[in-house]
Short mmCIF file of C-alpha atoms (C1' of nucleotides) in Angstrom, two decimals:
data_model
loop_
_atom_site.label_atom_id
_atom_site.label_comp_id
_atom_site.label_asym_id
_atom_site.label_seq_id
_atom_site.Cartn_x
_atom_site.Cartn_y
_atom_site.Cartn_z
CA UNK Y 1 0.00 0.00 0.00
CA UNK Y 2 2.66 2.79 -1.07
CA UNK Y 3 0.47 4.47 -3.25
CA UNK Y 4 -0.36 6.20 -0.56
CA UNK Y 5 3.01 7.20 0.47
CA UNK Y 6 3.90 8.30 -2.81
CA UNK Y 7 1.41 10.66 -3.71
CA UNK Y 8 1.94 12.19 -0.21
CA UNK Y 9 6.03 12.54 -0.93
CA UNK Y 10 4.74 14.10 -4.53
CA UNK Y 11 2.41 16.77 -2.73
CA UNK Y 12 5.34 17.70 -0.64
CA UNK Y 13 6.42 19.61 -3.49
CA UNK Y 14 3.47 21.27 -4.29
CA UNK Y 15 -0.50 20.96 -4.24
CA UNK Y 16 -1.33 18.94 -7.46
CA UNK Y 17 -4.52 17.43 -9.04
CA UNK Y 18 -5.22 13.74 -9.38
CA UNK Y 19 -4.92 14.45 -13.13
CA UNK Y 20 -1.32 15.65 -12.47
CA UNK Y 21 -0.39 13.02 -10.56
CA UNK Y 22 -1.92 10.08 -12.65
CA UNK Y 23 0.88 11.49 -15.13
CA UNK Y 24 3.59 11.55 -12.19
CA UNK Y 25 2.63 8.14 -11.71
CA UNK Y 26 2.35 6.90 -15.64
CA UNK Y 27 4.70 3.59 -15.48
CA UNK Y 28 6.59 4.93 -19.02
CA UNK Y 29 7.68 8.04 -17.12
CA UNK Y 30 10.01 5.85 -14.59
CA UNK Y 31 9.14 6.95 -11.09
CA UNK Y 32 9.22 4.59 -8.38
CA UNK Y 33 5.32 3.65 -8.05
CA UNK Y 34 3.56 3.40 -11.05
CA UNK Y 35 -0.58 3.35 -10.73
CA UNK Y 36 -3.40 3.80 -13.18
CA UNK Y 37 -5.82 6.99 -12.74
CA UNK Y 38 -8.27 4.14 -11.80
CA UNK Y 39 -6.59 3.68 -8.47
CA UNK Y 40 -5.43 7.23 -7.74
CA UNK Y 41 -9.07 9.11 -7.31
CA UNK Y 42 -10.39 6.84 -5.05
CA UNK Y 43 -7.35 7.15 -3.11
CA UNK Y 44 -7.10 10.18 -3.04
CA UNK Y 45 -10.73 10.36 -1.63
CA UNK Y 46 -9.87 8.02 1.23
CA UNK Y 47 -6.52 10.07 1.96
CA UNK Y 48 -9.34 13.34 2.16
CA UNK Y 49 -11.29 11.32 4.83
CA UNK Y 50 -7.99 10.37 6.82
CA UNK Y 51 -7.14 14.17 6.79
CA UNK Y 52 -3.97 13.60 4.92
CA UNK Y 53 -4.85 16.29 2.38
CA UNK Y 54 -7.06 18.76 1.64
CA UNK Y 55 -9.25 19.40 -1.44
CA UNK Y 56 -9.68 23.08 -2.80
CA UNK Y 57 -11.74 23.48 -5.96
CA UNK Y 58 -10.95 25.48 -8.08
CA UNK Y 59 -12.07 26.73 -11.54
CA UNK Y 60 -11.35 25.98 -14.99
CA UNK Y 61 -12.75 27.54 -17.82
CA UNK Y 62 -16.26 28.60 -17.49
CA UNK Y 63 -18.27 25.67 -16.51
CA UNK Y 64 -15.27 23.29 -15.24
CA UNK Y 65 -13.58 22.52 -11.95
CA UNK Y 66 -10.58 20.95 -10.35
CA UNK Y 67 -9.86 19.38 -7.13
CA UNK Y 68 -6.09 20.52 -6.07
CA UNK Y 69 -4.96 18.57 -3.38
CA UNK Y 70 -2.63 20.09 -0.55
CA UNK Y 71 -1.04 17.88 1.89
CA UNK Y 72 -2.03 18.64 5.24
CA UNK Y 73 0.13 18.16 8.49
CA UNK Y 74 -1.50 15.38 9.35
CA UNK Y 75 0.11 13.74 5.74
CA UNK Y 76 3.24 15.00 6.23
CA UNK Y 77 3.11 13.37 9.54
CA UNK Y 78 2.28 10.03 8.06
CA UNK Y 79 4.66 10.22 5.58
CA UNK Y 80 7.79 10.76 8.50
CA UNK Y 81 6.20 7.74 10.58
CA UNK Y 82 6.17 5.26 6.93
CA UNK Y 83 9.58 6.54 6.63
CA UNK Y 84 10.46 5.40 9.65
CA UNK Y 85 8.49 2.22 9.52
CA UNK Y 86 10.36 -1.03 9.40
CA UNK Y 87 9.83 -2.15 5.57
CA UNK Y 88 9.11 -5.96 4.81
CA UNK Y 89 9.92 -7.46 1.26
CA UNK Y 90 6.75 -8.84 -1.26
CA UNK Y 91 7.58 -12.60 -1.76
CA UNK Y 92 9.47 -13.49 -5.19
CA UNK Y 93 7.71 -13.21 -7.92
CA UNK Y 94 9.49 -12.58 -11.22
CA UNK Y 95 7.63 -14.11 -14.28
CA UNK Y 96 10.54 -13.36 -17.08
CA UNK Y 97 13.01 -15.50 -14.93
CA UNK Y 98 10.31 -18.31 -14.64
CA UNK Y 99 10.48 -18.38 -18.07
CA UNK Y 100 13.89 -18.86 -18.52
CA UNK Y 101 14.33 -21.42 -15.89
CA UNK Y 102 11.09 -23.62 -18.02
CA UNK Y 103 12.69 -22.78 -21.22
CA UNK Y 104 13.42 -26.27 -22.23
CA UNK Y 105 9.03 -26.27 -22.57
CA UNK Y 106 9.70 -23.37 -25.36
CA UNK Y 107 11.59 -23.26 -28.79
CA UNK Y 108 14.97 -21.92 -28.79
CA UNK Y 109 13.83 -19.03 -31.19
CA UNK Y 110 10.66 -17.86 -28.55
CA UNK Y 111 13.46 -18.33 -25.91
CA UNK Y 112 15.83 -15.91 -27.94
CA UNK Y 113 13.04 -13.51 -28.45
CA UNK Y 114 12.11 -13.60 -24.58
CA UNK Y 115 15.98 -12.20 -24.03
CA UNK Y 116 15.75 -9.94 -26.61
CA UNK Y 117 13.13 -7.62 -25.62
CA UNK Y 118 14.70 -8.45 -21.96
CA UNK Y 119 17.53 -6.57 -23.54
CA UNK Y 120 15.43 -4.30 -25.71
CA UNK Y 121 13.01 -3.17 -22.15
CA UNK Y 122 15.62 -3.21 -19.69
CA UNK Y 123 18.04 -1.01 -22.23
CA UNK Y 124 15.37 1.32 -22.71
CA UNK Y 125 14.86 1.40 -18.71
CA UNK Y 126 18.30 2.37 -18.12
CA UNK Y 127 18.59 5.22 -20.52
CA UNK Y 128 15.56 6.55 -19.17
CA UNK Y 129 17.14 6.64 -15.48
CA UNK Y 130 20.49 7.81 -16.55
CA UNK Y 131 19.17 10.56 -17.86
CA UNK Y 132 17.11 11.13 -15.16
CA UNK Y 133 20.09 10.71 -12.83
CA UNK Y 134 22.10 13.18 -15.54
CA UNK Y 135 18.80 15.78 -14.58
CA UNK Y 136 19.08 14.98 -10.79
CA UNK Y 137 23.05 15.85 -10.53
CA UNK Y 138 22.60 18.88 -12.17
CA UNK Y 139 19.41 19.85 -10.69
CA UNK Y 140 17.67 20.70 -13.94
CA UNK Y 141 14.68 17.62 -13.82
CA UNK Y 142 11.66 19.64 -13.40
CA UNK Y 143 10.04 17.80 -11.02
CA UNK Y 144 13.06 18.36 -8.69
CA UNK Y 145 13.27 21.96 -9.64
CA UNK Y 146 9.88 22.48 -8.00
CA UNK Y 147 10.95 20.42 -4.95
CA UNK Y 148 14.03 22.34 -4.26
CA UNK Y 149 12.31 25.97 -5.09
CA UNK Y 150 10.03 24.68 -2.25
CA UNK Y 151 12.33 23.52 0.41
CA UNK Y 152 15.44 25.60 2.15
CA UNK Y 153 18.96 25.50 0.65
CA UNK Y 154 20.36 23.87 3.37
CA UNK Y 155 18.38 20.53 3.12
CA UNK Y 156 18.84 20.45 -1.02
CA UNK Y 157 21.86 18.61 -0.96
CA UNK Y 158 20.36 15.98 0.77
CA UNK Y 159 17.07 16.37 -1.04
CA UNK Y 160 19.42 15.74 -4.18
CA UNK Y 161 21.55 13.17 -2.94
CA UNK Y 162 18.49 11.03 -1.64
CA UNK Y 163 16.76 11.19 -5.62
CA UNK Y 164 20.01 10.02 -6.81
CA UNK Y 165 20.23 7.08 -4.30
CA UNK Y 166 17.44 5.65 -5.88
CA UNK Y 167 17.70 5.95 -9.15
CA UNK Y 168 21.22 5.05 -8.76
CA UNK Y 169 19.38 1.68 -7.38
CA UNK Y 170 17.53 1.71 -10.45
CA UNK Y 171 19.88 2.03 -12.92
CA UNK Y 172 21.79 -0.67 -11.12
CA UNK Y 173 19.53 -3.08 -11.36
CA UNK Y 174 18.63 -2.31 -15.06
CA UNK Y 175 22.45 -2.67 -15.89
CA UNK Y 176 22.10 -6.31 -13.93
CA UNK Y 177 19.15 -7.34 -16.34
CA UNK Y 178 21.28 -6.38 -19.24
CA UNK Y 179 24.15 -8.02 -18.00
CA UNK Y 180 21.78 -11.23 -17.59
CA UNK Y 181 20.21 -11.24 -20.77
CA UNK Y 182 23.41 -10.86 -22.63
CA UNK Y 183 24.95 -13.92 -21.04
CA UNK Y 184 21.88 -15.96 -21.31
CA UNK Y 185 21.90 -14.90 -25.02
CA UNK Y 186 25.14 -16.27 -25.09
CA UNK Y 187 24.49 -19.10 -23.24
CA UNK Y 188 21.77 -20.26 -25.94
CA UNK Y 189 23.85 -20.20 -28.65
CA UNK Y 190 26.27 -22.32 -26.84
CA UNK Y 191 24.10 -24.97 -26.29
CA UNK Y 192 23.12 -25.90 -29.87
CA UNK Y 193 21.06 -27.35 -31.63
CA UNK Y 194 17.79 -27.06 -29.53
CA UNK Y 195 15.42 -27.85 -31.80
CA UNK Y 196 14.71 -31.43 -30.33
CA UNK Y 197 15.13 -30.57 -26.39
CA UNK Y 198 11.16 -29.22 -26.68
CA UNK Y 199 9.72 -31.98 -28.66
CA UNK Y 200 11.57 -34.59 -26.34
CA UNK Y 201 10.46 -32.52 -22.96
CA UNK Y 202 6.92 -32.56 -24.08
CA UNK Y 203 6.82 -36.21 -24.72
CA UNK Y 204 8.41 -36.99 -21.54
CA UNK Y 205 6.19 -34.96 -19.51
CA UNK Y 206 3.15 -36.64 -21.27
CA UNK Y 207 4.85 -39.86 -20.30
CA UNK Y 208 4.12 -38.90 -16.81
CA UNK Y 209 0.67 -38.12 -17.54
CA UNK Y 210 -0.20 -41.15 -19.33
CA UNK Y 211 1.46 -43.37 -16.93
CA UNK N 1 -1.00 -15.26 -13.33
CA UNK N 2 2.12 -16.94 -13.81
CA UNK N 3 0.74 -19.17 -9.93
CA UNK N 4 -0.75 -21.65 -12.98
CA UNK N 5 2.50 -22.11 -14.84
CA UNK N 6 4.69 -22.25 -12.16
CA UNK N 7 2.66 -25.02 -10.54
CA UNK N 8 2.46 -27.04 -14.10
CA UNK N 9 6.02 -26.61 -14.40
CA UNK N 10 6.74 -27.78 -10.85
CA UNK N 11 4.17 -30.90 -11.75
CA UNK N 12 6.39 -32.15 -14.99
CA UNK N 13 8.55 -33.21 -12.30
CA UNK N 14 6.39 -36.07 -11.14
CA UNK N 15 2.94 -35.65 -9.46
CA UNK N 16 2.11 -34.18 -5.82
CA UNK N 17 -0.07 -33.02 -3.56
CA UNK N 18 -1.33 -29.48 -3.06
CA UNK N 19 0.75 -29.70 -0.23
CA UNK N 20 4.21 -30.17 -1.98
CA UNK N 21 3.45 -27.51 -3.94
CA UNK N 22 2.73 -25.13 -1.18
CA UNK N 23 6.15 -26.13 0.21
CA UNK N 24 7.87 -25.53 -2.83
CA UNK N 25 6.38 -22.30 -3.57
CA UNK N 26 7.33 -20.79 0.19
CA UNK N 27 9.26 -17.94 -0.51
CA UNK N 28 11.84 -18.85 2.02
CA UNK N 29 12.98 -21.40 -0.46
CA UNK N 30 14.15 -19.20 -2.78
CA UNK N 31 12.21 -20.46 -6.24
CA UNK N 32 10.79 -17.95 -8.88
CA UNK N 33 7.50 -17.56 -7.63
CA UNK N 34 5.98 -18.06 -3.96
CA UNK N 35 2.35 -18.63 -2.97
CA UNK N 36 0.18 -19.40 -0.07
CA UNK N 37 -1.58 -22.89 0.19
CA UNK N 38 -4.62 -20.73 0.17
CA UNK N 39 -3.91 -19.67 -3.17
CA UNK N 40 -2.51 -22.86 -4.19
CA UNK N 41 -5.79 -25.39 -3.47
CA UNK N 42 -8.02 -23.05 -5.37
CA UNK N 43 -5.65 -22.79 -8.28
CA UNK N 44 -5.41 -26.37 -8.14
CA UNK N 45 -9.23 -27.23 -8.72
CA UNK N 46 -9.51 -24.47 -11.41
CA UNK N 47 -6.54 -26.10 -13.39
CA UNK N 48 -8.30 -29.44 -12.91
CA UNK N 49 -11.57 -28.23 -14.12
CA UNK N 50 -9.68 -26.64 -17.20
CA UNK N 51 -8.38 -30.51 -17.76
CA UNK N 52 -4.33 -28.97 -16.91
CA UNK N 53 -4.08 -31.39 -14.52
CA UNK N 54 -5.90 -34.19 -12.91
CA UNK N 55 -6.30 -35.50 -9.50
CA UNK N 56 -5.92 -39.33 -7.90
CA UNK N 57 -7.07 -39.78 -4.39
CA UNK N 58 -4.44 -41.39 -2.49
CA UNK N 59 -4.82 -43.55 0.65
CA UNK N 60 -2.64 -42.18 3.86
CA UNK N 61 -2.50 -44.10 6.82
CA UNK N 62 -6.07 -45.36 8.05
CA UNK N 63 -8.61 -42.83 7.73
CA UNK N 64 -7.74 -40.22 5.91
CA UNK N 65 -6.75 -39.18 1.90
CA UNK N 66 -4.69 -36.63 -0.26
CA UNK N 67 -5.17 -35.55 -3.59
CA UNK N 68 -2.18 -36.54 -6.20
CA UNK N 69 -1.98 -33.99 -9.20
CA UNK N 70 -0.85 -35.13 -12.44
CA UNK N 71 -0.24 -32.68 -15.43
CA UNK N 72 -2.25 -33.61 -18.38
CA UNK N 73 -1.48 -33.89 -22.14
CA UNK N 74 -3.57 -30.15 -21.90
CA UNK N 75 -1.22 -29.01 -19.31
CA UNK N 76 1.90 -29.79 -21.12
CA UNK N 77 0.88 -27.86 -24.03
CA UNK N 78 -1.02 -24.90 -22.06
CA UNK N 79 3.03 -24.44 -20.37
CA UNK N 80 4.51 -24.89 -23.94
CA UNK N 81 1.84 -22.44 -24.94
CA UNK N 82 2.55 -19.92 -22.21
CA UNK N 83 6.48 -20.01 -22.85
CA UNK N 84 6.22 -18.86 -26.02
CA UNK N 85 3.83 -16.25 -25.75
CA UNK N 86 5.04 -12.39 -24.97
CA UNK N 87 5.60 -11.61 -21.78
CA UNK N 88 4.50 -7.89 -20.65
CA UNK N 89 6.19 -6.53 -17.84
CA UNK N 90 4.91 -5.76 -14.74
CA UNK N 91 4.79 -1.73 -13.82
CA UNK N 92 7.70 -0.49 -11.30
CA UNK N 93 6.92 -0.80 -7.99
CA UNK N 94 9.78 -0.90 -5.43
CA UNK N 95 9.11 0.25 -2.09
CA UNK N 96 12.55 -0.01 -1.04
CA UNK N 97 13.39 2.27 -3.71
CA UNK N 98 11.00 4.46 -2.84
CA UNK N 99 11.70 5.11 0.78
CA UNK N 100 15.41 5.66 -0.06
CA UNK N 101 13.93 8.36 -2.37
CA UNK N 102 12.23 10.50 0.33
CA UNK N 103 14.66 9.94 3.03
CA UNK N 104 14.51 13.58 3.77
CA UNK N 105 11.30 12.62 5.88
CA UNK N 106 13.31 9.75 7.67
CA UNK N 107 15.52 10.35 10.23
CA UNK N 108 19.54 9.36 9.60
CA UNK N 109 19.01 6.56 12.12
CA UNK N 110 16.20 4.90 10.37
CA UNK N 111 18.08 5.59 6.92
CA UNK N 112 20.27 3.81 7.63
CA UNK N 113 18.51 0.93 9.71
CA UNK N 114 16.87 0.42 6.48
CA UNK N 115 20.07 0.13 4.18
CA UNK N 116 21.31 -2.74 7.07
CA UNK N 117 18.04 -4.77 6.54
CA UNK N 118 18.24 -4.51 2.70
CA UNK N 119 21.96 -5.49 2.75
CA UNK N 120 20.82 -8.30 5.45
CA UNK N 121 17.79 -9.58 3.18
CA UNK N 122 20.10 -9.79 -0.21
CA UNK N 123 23.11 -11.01 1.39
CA UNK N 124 20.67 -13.89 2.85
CA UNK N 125 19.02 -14.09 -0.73
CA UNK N 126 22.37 -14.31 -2.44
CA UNK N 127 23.69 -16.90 0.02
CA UNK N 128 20.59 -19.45 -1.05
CA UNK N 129 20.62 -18.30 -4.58
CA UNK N 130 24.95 -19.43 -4.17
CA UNK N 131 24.07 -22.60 -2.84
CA UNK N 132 21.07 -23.23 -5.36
CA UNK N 133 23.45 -22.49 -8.51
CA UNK N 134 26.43 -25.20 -6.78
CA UNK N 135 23.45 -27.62 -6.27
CA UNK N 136 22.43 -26.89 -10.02
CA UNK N 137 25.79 -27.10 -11.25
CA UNK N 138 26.62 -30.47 -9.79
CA UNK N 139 23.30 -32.07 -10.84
CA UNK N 140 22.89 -32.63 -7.09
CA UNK N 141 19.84 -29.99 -6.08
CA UNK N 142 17.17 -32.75 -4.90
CA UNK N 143 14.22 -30.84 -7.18
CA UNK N 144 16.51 -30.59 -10.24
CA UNK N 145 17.82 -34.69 -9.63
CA UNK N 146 14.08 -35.83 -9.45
CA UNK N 147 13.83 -33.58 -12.44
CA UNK N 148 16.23 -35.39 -14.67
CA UNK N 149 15.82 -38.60 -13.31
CA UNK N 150 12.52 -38.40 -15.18
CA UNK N 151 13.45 -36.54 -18.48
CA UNK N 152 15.89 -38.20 -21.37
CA UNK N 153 19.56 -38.04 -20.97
CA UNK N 154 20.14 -35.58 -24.04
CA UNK N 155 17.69 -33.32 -22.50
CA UNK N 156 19.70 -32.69 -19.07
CA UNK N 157 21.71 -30.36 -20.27
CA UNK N 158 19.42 -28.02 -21.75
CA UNK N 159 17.83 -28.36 -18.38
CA UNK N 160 20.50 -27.76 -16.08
CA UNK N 161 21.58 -25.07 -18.77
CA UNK N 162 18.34 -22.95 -18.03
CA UNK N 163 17.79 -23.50 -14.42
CA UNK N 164 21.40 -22.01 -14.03
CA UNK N 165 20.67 -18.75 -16.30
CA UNK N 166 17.34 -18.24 -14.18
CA UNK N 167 19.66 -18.57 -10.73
CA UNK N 168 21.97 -16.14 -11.85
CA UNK N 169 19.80 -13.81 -13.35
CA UNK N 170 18.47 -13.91 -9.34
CA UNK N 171 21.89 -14.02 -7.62
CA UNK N 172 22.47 -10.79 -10.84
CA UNK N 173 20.21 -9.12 -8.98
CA UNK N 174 20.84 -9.56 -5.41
CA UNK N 175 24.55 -8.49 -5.64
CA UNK N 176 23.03 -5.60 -7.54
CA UNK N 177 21.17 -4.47 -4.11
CA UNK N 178 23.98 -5.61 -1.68
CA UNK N 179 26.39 -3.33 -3.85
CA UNK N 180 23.64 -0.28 -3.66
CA UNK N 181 22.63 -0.51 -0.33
CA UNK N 182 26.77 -0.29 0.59
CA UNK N 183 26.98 2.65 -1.76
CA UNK N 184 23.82 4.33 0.03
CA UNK N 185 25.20 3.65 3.51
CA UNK N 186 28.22 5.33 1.65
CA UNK N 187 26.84 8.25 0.59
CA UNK N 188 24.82 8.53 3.72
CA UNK N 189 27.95 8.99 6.18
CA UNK N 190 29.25 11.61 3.59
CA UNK N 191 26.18 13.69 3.71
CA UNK N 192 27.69 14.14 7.66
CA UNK N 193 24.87 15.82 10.08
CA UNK N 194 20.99 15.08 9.09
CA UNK N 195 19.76 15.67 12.14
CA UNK N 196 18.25 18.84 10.89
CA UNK N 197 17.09 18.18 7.61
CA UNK N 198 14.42 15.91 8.78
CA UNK N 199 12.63 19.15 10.89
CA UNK N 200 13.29 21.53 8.47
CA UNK N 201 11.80 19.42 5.15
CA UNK N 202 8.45 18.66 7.60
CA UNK N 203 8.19 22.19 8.54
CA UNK N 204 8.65 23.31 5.14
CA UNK N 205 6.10 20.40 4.11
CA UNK N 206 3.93 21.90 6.85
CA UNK N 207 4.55 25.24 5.40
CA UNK N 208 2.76 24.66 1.93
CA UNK N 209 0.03 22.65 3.70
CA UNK N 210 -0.92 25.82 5.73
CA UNK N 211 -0.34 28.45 2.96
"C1'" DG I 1 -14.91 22.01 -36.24
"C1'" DT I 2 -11.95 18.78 -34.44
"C1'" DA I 3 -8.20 16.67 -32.35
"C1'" DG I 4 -5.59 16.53 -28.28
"C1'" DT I 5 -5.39 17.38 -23.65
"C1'" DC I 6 -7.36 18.20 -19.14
"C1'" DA I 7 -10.17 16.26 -15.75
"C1'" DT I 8 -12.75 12.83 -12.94
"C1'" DG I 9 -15.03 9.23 -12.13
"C1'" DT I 10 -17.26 3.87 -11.75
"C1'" DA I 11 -17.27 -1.19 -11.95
"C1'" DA I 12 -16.23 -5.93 -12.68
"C1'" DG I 13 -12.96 -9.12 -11.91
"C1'" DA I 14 -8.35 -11.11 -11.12
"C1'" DG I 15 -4.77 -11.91 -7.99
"C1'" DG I 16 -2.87 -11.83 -3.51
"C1'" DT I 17 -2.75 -11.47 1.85
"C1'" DT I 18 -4.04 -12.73 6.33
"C1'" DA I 19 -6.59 -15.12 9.35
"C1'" DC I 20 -9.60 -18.68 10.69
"C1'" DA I 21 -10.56 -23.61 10.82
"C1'" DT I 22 -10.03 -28.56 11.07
"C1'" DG I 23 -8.24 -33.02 11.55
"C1'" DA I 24 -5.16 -37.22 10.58
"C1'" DT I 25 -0.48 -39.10 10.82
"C1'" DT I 26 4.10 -39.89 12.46
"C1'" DA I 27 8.18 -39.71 15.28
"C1'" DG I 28 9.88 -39.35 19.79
"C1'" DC O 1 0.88 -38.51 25.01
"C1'" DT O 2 2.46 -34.84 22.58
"C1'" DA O 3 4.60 -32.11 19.31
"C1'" DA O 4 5.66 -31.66 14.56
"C1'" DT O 5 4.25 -32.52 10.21
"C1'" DC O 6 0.98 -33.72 6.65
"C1'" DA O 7 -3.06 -32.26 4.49
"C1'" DT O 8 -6.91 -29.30 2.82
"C1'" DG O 9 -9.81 -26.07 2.91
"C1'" DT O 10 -12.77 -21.15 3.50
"C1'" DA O 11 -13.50 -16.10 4.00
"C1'" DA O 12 -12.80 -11.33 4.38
"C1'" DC O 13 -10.25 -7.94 2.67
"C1'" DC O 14 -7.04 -5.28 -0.04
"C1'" DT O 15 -4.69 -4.05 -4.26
"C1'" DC O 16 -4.43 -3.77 -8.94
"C1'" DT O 17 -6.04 -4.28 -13.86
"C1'" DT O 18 -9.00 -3.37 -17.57
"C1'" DA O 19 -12.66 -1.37 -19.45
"C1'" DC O 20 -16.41 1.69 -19.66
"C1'" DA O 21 -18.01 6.46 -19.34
"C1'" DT O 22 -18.36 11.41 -19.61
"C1'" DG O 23 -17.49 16.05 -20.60
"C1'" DA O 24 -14.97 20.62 -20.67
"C1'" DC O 25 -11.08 23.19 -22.48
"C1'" DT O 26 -7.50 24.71 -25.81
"C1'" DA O 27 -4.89 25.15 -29.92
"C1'" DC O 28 -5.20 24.79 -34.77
#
DNA sequence: GTAGTCATGTAAGAGGTTACATGATTAG
DNA sequence: CTAATCATGTAACCTCTTACATGACTAC
């Protein structure tokens, strides 16, 4: 449940609509916590009736309005004490290396294809956080910008160093997956001819069924 | 949904009970995906309604029974069908990642509490995930010896080929974090004193809250 | 006018977590 | 006899996904 948590840490730096933060929170944009607009209104609703933020309505147009959200004490409160919080980890549960361990059920080209756009999504991934690390150093990513216009100078370093901690993290672990997919790439062609490993691991496992 | 496929997988092995499964897929054992027994018993009938699998009451002791599952023909080809279909990927959502972002709101003691329990958690992650691969390597892992005890000799290496790419993908990934969370508790000694920036981001959190 | 963006919702359903619940079997 | 293990379920609840739905505003 850190949807919560970050849409509070995002209205730290300023009020913000649920619009504006169903963008923030847009998976192809790279944050931490990705969510669908679906998810964020009602949330936002229930984070109202905690008293973690505040609605004001405000106009748009003629006929339209807009709920901006400010984060109220109370929010930033609960955002210190999750900080704080002692963090446990979800259980494993990663479906691309499930494939690769099974691949011996697939053909070698859907298994080189699988490792490909591995390489292809986890490439794309990592140029997305460097620059967004590259933004962060130099304090030029917008969305930091507005932080550190909002905060004193004497907390930005930390502010800064913090953003690139994570995304350091990120980066990190997109390098590993590219790393992986390479060498399991390699790995493939080393083995060979494949092309009767699937038919003869099908016909064995039906041997068990059969039995 | 990948609960299905791991479990039809697991069951071209040889068949078992609902109960083998469940201890297999406890996260503490370190395989690619972990469920709860009450996710597993449901899944279970579902795949045996879909004709994946199929059931055989066993006698235990006196009174009582188990249930046996056996993949089907159907199964087989639903996991051949599943391994070579796309695989999306699932939108980011690291909460580990996203604490270290918004440290600010921590305190430096909890900081770095955190960056111990991560480094704790991976280093205990990669230790398994060390011990896995050696099993893998040697052909001596009990799951991946009942594994090839049951599929044809040219087939083993392709086997033990893929099981080792999945493990090191995972151990990839786990030095990946022990390096980062070092780094972090790196960079966290360097920023020196925090003991203010925590008060003075809330207040100025607090400040747009009660503009 | 019309396409793109701004803006906010609801709803069904899948998947996952946590807790409750029960009872037989086996090893010491 | 008693504790650990084997064995199988249900139920409430939460989170997330996918799709449906609507309409105003702005730039061209």
């Amino acid at each position: 449940m850190s949807l919560r948590h970050e849409t509070l840490a995002l209205l730290t730096i300023e009020p913000m609509t649920g619009y504006e933060l169903a963008k923030l929170l847009d998976d192809t944009l790279g944050l931490l916590w990705a969510a669908p607009h679906s998810q964020i209104y009602p949330e936002l609703r229930k984070m109202e009736d905690s008293g973690f933020i505040e609605a004001e309505r405000v106009p748009r147009g003629a006929r339209a309005e807009k709920r901006v959200y400010t984060i109220t004490k109370l929010g930033v409160e609960e955002l210190q004490r999750w900080e704080q919080e002692p963090q446990s980890y979800p259980p494993e549960r990663d479906v691309h290396r499930l494939k690769a361990a099974y691949f011996e059920f697939s053909s070698p080209e859907a298994a080189r294809t699988h490792l490909n756009s591995h390489l292809t999504y986890w490439t794309r991934r990592a140029d997305l956080w460097t620059e967004l690390l590259e933004g962060i150093r130099t304090r030029t990513y917008p969305l930091l910008r507005r932080r550190l216009d909002r905060f004193p100078p004497e907390t930005h370093d930390a502010i800064v160093a913090f953003k690139g901690l994570a995304f350091e993290g990120q980066l990190a672990r997109a390098h590993a997956e590219i790393d992986w997919a390479k060498r399991s790439l390699a790995a493939l062609e080393q083995l060979g001819d494949l092309a009767a490993v699937q038919a003869v691991t099908a016909e064995a496992a039906k041997g068990h069924a059969s039995r």
